[in-house]
Amino acid sequence: MRLHPGIDVVGSGLLGFSISHPEDSHVYLLHDGGQAVLIDSGCGLDQDLILQHIDAADVARTAISGIYLTHAHADHSAGALGLSRELGAQVYASAEVAAIVRSGDEAAAGLEAGRLSGAYPPEVRLLPTPVTEIVDDATCEVGTLTFRAHRTSGHADGHMCFSVRVGIGLAVFTGDLLFSRGRVAVLATPDTDVSALANSIRSIAALEPELLLPGHGCVVMSGAAQHLRPALARLDGQELPPPFMV
Ligand SMILES: [Zn+2]
């Protein structure tokens, strides 16, 4: 699914466009000039569907050099091992996310609790995956595009958003930090930090993005400020923005 020249959605489950496994987060493909990276990797099941969408985007699988993880939750990270092997791509994440994904820590990835609640089928596994750590403000060139990492904790330990300037403005891949219409996902997990979440949303708003490309749900292709404004208003009133899942 082409969103913009250079940005495709190649994976997305039930909380999105249902073009790959139901448990998948959005998986974005950013490409330019014969170079490409993926943002997030889905849950690791039925990965042929993601590969088919990459092919349909007319991007060579060999062009994909990196898989950048927003955070370690299994719907975003459990597909990294299979895709990195299939594509010959390196996996990149913050130090905290790298520690979870490298060790295959299924509790920290939300998989153990998710299986018990029925949110994940037993086949979803987080297998130990080689990961290269990246820091806040790390950049990577994708053709003529500069892709940048932003530390944005709050939803989960070591969460990162990624930004890239495209024709109509700045696009921010927000993972599970912030969704369309200013929604958030605050979980009852020890690494959820509401004050950090507020600071992270403010830091993303300060980038003045035009596009918001979250890990689930609607994508915002213009006028991101309209979606940020209600979240910021709630935070200014010491309230949490409304939940993504109700
Ligand atoms: Zn998450």
Short mmCIF file of N, CA and C in Angstrom, two decimals, residues 69 72-74 77-78 80-81 96-112 115 124-131:
data_model
loop_
_atom_site.label_atom_id
_atom_site.label_comp_id
_atom_site.label_asym_id
_atom_site.label_seq_id
_atom_site.Cartn_x
_atom_site.Cartn_y
_atom_site.Cartn_z
N LEU A 69 13.31 -0.98 14.95
CA LEU A 69 12.20 -1.32 15.86
C LEU A 69 11.86 -0.13 16.74
N ALA A 72 9.88 -3.13 21.86
CA ALA A 72 10.06 -4.58 21.89
C ALA A 72 8.76 -5.37 21.94
N HIS A 73 7.61 -4.72 22.02
CA HIS A 73 6.37 -5.50 22.07
C HIS A 73 6.31 -6.42 20.85
N ALA A 74 5.81 -7.65 21.11
CA ALA A 74 5.98 -8.72 20.12
C ALA A 74 5.31 -8.43 18.78
N SER A 77 8.11 -6.52 17.14
CA SER A 77 9.51 -6.98 17.12
C SER A 77 9.71 -8.46 16.81
N ALA A 78 8.67 -9.30 17.01
CA ALA A 78 8.91 -10.75 16.91
C ALA A 78 9.19 -11.19 15.47
N ALA A 80 11.32 -9.68 13.57
CA ALA A 80 12.61 -9.14 13.14
C ALA A 80 13.59 -10.24 12.73
N LEU A 81 13.59 -11.35 13.47
CA LEU A 81 14.57 -12.40 13.17
C LEU A 81 14.32 -12.97 11.77
N GLU A 96 17.66 -0.55 25.39
CA GLU A 96 16.69 -1.31 26.18
C GLU A 96 15.95 -2.34 25.32
N VAL A 97 15.55 -1.91 24.13
CA VAL A 97 14.83 -2.81 23.23
C VAL A 97 15.79 -3.90 22.73
N ALA A 98 17.02 -3.51 22.44
CA ALA A 98 18.00 -4.49 21.98
C ALA A 98 18.19 -5.59 23.03
N ALA A 99 18.24 -5.21 24.31
CA ALA A 99 18.46 -6.21 25.37
C ALA A 99 17.31 -7.23 25.40
N ILE A 100 16.09 -6.75 25.22
CA ILE A 100 14.93 -7.65 25.25
C ILE A 100 14.92 -8.57 24.03
N VAL A 101 15.16 -7.99 22.87
CA VAL A 101 15.03 -8.75 21.62
C VAL A 101 16.21 -9.71 21.46
N ARG A 102 17.40 -9.28 21.86
CA ARG A 102 18.57 -10.16 21.78
C ARG A 102 18.40 -11.41 22.64
N SER A 103 17.82 -11.21 23.82
CA SER A 103 17.69 -12.35 24.73
C SER A 103 16.39 -13.11 24.52
N GLY A 104 15.52 -12.62 23.67
CA GLY A 104 14.23 -13.28 23.47
C GLY A 104 13.40 -13.26 24.75
N ASP A 105 13.40 -12.14 25.44
CA ASP A 105 12.70 -12.02 26.73
C ASP A 105 11.20 -11.82 26.48
N GLU A 106 10.48 -12.94 26.46
CA GLU A 106 9.06 -12.88 26.07
C GLU A 106 8.19 -12.19 27.12
N ALA A 107 8.61 -12.20 28.37
CA ALA A 107 7.84 -11.47 29.39
C ALA A 107 7.94 -9.97 29.13
N ALA A 108 9.16 -9.50 28.92
CA ALA A 108 9.36 -8.06 28.69
C ALA A 108 8.74 -7.61 27.38
N ALA A 109 8.60 -8.52 26.44
CA ALA A 109 7.99 -8.18 25.14
C ALA A 109 6.47 -8.23 25.19
N GLY A 110 5.92 -8.52 26.38
CA GLY A 110 4.47 -8.56 26.53
C GLY A 110 3.84 -9.84 26.01
N LEU A 111 4.69 -10.81 25.66
CA LEU A 111 4.14 -12.04 25.05
C LEU A 111 3.52 -12.97 26.08
N GLU A 112 4.19 -13.11 27.23
CA GLU A 112 3.66 -14.05 28.23
C GLU A 112 2.26 -13.61 28.66
N ARG A 115 -0.28 -13.96 25.77
CA ARG A 115 -0.76 -15.33 25.52
C ARG A 115 -1.85 -15.70 26.51
N VAL A 124 3.18 -17.25 18.25
CA VAL A 124 4.02 -16.04 18.22
C VAL A 124 5.14 -16.22 19.24
N ARG A 125 6.38 -16.18 18.77
CA ARG A 125 7.54 -16.37 19.65
C ARG A 125 8.55 -15.24 19.40
N LEU A 126 9.17 -14.80 20.48
CA LEU A 126 10.27 -13.85 20.33
C LEU A 126 11.56 -14.64 20.49
N LEU A 127 12.19 -14.99 19.39
CA LEU A 127 13.43 -15.77 19.43
C LEU A 127 14.61 -14.80 19.50
N PRO A 128 15.67 -15.21 20.20
CA PRO A 128 16.83 -14.32 20.33
C PRO A 128 17.30 -13.82 18.96
N THR A 129 17.43 -12.52 18.85
CA THR A 129 17.67 -11.87 17.55
C THR A 129 18.85 -10.91 17.66
N PRO A 130 19.83 -11.00 16.79
CA PRO A 130 20.93 -10.02 16.83
C PRO A 130 20.40 -8.61 16.55
N VAL A 131 20.81 -7.66 17.39
CA VAL A 131 20.34 -6.27 17.24
C VAL A 131 21.53 -5.33 17.42
#
